[in-house]
Amino acid sequence: MVTLLGWLVFILSIIAIVRLIKIYELASEMRGGKPQWEVTESDNRFNARMMIVFGVAFFAFCFWLFFAYKDKLLPISASEHGTHIDWLFNFNMAIIGVVFVAANAVLFFFAYKYFGSKKNNKATFFTESHKLELIWTVIPGVVLVVIIFLGIKTWNNITAPAQGESMVMELYAKQFDWTARYAGKDNKLGRRNFRLITDTNPMGLDLTDPDGKDDIVVHNEFHIPKGKQIDFKLGSRDVIHSAYMPHFRAQMNCVPGMTTMFHFVPTVSTDEMRKRPEVIKNMTEVNELLAKKGEPPVEFNYLLLCNKICGLSHYNMQMNIIVDEPAQFNEWISKQKTVGETISASTENKTDNDKMLAEKK
Amino acid sequence: MSHDHTHSEQHHDAHHHEESFISKYVFSMDHKMIARQFLVTAIFMAFAAMVMSTLFRLQIAWPDEKFAVMNWLLGDKWALGGKMSPEIYLGLVTIHGTILVFFVLTGGLSGTFANLLIPYQVGSRDMASPLLNMLSYWFFLIGAIIMLGSVFIPTGPAAPGWTIYPPLSALPEAMPGSGMGMTLWLISMTLFIVSALLAGLNYIITVLNLRTVGMTMMRLPLTIWALLVTAILGVLSFPVLLSACLLLVFDRVLGTSFYLSDIYINGTPLEHAGGSPILFQHLFWFLGHPEVYIIILPALGLMSEIISVNSRKPIFGYRAMVGSILVIALLSFVVWGHHMFVTGMNPFLGSVFVFTTVLIAIPSAVKAFNYITTLWKGTIRFTPAMLFAIGAVSTFITGGVTGIILADAALDINLHDTYFVVAHFHIVMGLSAILAMCGGVYHWFPKMYLRMMNKKLGYAHFWLTFIAAYGVFFPQHFLGLAGVPRRYYTNSAFPLFENLVNIEELSTWFAILGAAAQFIFFFNFFYSIFRGEKATKNPWGSNTLEWTTPVEHIHGNWGEKLPVVHRWAYDYSKPGAAEDFIPQTVPLAPGEQDEGRGGHP
Ligand code: HEM
Ligand SMILES: [Cu+2]
Ligand SMILES: [Cu+2]
C-alpha cells in the first residue's frame, strides 16, 4: 500500500513538473526580449554579493570547527620526537593558514569587487608583469625552502637508526589482530619463519633458536617503560598492515616478507596522560556518549591501530599500549612467561598449554 | 611548422554526407559526437559513484542505525535489514574511487573536452585518427560497464581501495572482493588504459600536426596546452600502470611472485617467495601521481579559458601559465614516493621526495595567483561556468596548502592514511576537477548541444554544490588530526573516537545536500539538450576558434575554408578595439602587437 502510494506521488510529481515546465516556457516566450541565459547586471550583483556572503560564512565555519574541535584532537605528544613533529606541524600550519585565508579572501573579494556593471564595464588589458610574477615565484620559493629544510632535518632525526641503549620488541600483524613480542633479557628477538606457523605457534617462532628462548609474547595490550628508547621491528604474515600509534606520532607499515623499523622514546606515562585536563574533559564527553548508548565507561589508553586497509575487519584491529614508570614496567615484565617457559610448561602439560595458546589467539 | 597544404586536402566531403543513425549516433567517428558520448557516459558513472558515496557516508556516520534505502539498493545480501556489511562498504569505497578517478575525471573529463576542443580550438576538421578516437570511446565504455557491473556479482566488487595494494588484492583468500571482483577490476582497467593510450596519442598528434595556419604553439589557448601535456603524461605513465596490473595478474593466476613473499594465509603457507609488495606501490604511484595531474591539468585548462572570457580580460601571465604546466608535468614524475613515506623506505630517499614534492607547490601557486590576478580589474560576468571556475580556484588553493603538510615526511608519519589525506585530495583534486568540469559543461554546452542551459538553475546548482563540497570535506581534516584512519567500516570499535562522531555526521549531512543538488544539474542538462533555448554563434563573446564555426554541427567543422589565425586567444578588452573581444581570426591592425608572440607592453 505504502509502495503504491509512493509510486503515485512519484508519478504525480513528474506530471506536475512537466506542467510547470510548460507554463514556464510559455511565460518566457510571451515575455520575449532577452534570452534567459544572458547574464544581467542584477545577476552579477547577486552572485558578487554571494561571493562575499560565502567567503565570510566559509571562514566562520572553518574557525568554528577549529575552536570546537581543537581540544578533541590528539593530546600532546607522548613521545620525544613527537614534540618536534608537533612543533613543525604548528610552524607549517601557521604558514599555510595565512596563505589559505589570504588567497581565498582575495579571490572572493576580487570576484565581488570587479563584477561587471554599468559602472564597471571596461576591463583593464593587463597581460603580464614580470615583477609580480617574480614576486610570487620567489617568495613562495624562499618560504618553501625553509619548510623543506626544517622538514628534512626533522625527518632525518626521526628515521636515523636507533642510537644508544634501547629495548627491542616486535609488533606482528595478521588478519585481524596484533601480537607484541619482547626480545627479553638478551635484547635479541628469536628467528621466526612463516612455514613454522601452526595453531599453537601463530607467529611461526623458531623454537630451536636460543635467542628466542627468553622472548615474551603478549596479546591485547603491551607495556613499555617511560623514558626508554623502544626499537620496534614490524612484520606481517599475510597482507600489508600499518602499525599506527597516533599518540606517539608513530606509524610504520607491516609488510609480509620484510622487516620494517621504527623507534621512539615514550615520555608521558599512561597515568600521567589520564590526569591531563584535556584528556579528562574528552573522556568525560566520551563516557557520556557511551552511557547514552548503554555501553560501559572506558579509561583513556594509548592505542595501536591498523592503518592500512587489510580486509573486512580492518576497522577493528587494535591493541592498548600502557606506558609504565620504569619500576612498574620491570615488575610487570618479570611476571610474564617467556617462550622457553611456555614450551617447558607445554611438555609437562600439553593440553593446558594448548588451551592457553588457543585463548590467546 | 606550417600546414598550408595539409588542410586544403582535408575538406573532402564536408557537406553532402548522408549518415545512418548508427554511424551518426553510435559508431560515430566525429569528434563532436564522441565528446558527447564521453560526457553522457561520465555523467552516468558520476551519478552511480555519487549514490555509492551517499550510502557509505550514511554507514560511517550512523553505524548503529539501519537504513531502508540500503536494503532497497543493495539487497539482503549486502544490507540485511538495512545494515550495510563491511564487504560492501569497502567495495563501494573502492569502486567509488576508481570510477571517479579514472572513469569520470580522466576518461570523462579529457575524453569530453579534448575531443570537443582540440579539433575546434586548433582549427582542424577532426582528430588525426577518427577511427582510433572512436575505438577509444568503445574501450572506455566497455571498461565502464564492467567496472560498474562488478558491483553486482555474488562475491562483490574489488574492495582493497582504489590503490589495490597487493597482497590484499592478489589473494582471493584475503577478502571476498579479491576473487572475481578483482579480476573484473583488472580487466576493466586494462580496457581503460588501452582507451587512454589510443586517445592520448591521438590528442598529441592532432595538436602537433593539425594546427591551422597561424596557430603557433604560443598562440594556443591554455586549454589546449593543458590537454596536450595531459595526454603526454598519460602516454608516459599509463603503460607503467598496465605493467603493474599485468604482474599482478601473473601473481594471481600463474603463481609468480612479483609482489608476494613469506605469506601464511587461511591456514596455509604460500609458495610465493622473493617478491615485494612495495614494488607494486612504486609502479602504481609512478603512474598514480602523474595521474592526479592528468586529472587536474585539463581542469585548470578549462578554468583558464572560462575565467579569462568571463572577466573580459586576458589570462594573466600566459607564458608563466604554459611554463608552470610544463614544470608541473616534469616534476610530477619524480614525486611518487610521497605516497610511501611509511613503507620503510630509505630515509634518504624520503628526503629526496620531500624536496621534489614541496617544489611542485611553486608552479601550482603561480597558477593560483595568476587566476586571481586575472580577476583583478576585470568586468566579471557571472555565468554559471564562471562561478564554477572561481569555486575551483578556491578549492585548488584550500586543498593545495594541505599538500605541503603531507609532503613533509615527518608530518606525514602521523597523517598518512587518515582522513586528513582524504580531505586533502578530495578538495584539491576531486572538488577542483569536478567543479571545473561542471563549468566546462555549462560553458561549452552550446557547442555540444546547440542549445543553452538554464542560467538560474545553474546558479542554484553552483551555490548548493559549493557549500556542500566544503561542508563534506573541510571537517574531515579534523578527523585526520585526531588520528582517525580512512577506510574504516565504523569508528565505533574505538570508544576514544566517540566524541568525534558528530564530525562524521556533519560531513554526511552535507554529502546528502550535495547529492540532492546534483539533481538540479541532471535535470538542467537533459532538459536543455531537448528544450533549451537555441544557441547563438558566439554567446559568450569568445576569441577562440570553436566559436567561429557555424551554429549547427557540420562534418569537418568549418565550410570550404579553414580559419586562419592572426593572434593569441586572449585579446579581451584590448585598448583601441571596438568590441571587448577580438577573435583569433581577426588580422592584426597595422602596428598592433600580438601578445602571444612574446611581445609585451
Ligand atoms: C601543492 C601541491 C601538492 C602537494 C605538496 C601534495 C602532496 C601530497 C602528499 C604528500 C600526499 C600523500 C599523503 C599520504 O598518503 O600520506 C598526497 C596525496 C594525494 N594527493 Fe596531493 N599534493 C599536492 C597537490 C595535489 C594535487 C594538485 C592533486 C590532484 C589534482 C593531489 C592529489 C592527491 C591524491 C589523489 C592523493 C591521495 C591518494 C590516496 O592515497 O588515495 N595532490 N598529496
Ligand atoms: Cu588493517
Ligand atoms: Cu602524489
Short mmCIF file of N, CA, C and O in Angstrom, two decimals, chain B residues 50 54 461 464-469 472 507-520 522:
data_model
loop_
_atom_site.label_atom_id
_atom_site.label_comp_id
_atom_site.label_asym_id
_atom_site.label_seq_id
_atom_site.Cartn_x
_atom_site.Cartn_y
_atom_site.Cartn_z
N MET B 50 28.22 8.70 -7.05
CA MET B 50 27.65 9.58 -6.04
C MET B 50 26.68 8.82 -5.14
O MET B 50 26.69 8.98 -3.92
N THR B 54 27.00 8.31 -1.07
CA THR B 54 25.97 8.66 -0.10
C THR B 54 25.71 7.49 0.83
O THR B 54 25.58 7.65 2.05
N HIS B 461 22.51 25.36 -8.72
CA HIS B 461 23.39 24.18 -8.71
C HIS B 461 24.76 24.55 -8.14
O HIS B 461 25.29 23.88 -7.26
N LEU B 464 24.68 25.56 -4.14
CA LEU B 464 24.45 24.40 -3.27
C LEU B 464 25.64 23.44 -3.32
O LEU B 464 26.09 22.93 -2.30
N THR B 465 26.16 23.23 -4.54
CA THR B 465 27.27 22.29 -4.68
C THR B 465 28.51 22.79 -3.92
O THR B 465 29.20 22.04 -3.23
N PHE B 466 28.76 24.08 -4.08
CA PHE B 466 29.98 24.65 -3.48
C PHE B 466 29.91 24.59 -1.96
O PHE B 466 30.86 24.19 -1.27
N ILE B 467 28.75 24.95 -1.43
CA ILE B 467 28.56 24.89 0.03
C ILE B 467 28.72 23.46 0.51
O ILE B 467 29.46 23.16 1.45
N ALA B 468 28.05 22.55 -0.19
CA ALA B 468 28.09 21.15 0.24
C ALA B 468 29.51 20.59 0.13
O ALA B 468 29.96 19.85 1.00
N ALA B 469 30.20 21.00 -0.93
CA ALA B 469 31.53 20.42 -1.18
C ALA B 469 32.47 20.72 -0.02
O ALA B 469 33.12 19.82 0.52
N VAL B 472 31.35 18.91 3.19
CA VAL B 472 31.69 17.50 3.33
C VAL B 472 33.14 17.34 3.75
O VAL B 472 33.45 16.59 4.68
N SER B 507 29.59 15.91 8.07
CA SER B 507 30.07 15.63 6.73
C SER B 507 29.01 14.90 5.91
O SER B 507 28.78 15.22 4.74
N THR B 508 28.33 13.95 6.54
CA THR B 508 27.31 13.20 5.81
C THR B 508 26.11 14.06 5.45
O THR B 508 25.56 13.95 4.35
N TRP B 509 25.70 14.94 6.38
CA TRP B 509 24.57 15.81 6.05
C TRP B 509 24.88 16.64 4.81
O TRP B 509 24.06 16.81 3.91
N PHE B 510 26.10 17.17 4.75
CA PHE B 510 26.46 17.95 3.57
C PHE B 510 26.53 17.06 2.33
O PHE B 510 26.22 17.50 1.23
N ALA B 511 26.95 15.81 2.51
CA ALA B 511 27.01 14.91 1.36
C ALA B 511 25.61 14.69 0.78
O ALA B 511 25.42 14.65 -0.44
N ILE B 512 24.64 14.61 1.68
CA ILE B 512 23.27 14.42 1.21
C ILE B 512 22.80 15.67 0.47
O ILE B 512 22.23 15.59 -0.62
N LEU B 513 23.11 16.82 1.04
CA LEU B 513 22.75 18.08 0.36
C LEU B 513 23.40 18.13 -1.02
O LEU B 513 22.75 18.47 -2.02
N GLY B 514 24.68 17.81 -1.07
CA GLY B 514 25.41 17.89 -2.34
C GLY B 514 24.83 16.93 -3.37
O GLY B 514 24.67 17.29 -4.54
N ALA B 515 24.50 15.73 -2.93
CA ALA B 515 23.93 14.76 -3.87
C ALA B 515 22.59 15.28 -4.38
O ALA B 515 22.30 15.23 -5.58
N ALA B 516 21.79 15.83 -3.47
CA ALA B 516 20.48 16.34 -3.89
C ALA B 516 20.65 17.45 -4.92
O ALA B 516 19.93 17.52 -5.92
N ALA B 517 21.66 18.31 -4.69
CA ALA B 517 21.86 19.45 -5.59
C ALA B 517 22.18 18.99 -7.00
O ALA B 517 21.89 19.69 -7.98
N GLN B 518 22.78 17.80 -7.13
CA GLN B 518 23.14 17.37 -8.48
C GLN B 518 21.92 17.05 -9.34
O GLN B 518 22.00 17.07 -10.57
N PHE B 519 20.79 16.81 -8.67
CA PHE B 519 19.60 16.55 -9.48
C PHE B 519 19.18 17.79 -10.25
O PHE B 519 18.62 17.70 -11.33
N ILE B 520 19.48 18.96 -9.68
CA ILE B 520 19.21 20.19 -10.42
C ILE B 520 20.01 20.16 -11.72
O ILE B 520 19.52 20.50 -12.79
N PHE B 522 21.33 17.42 -13.28
CA PHE B 522 20.88 16.39 -14.21
C PHE B 522 19.65 16.87 -14.96
O PHE B 522 19.55 16.70 -16.18
#
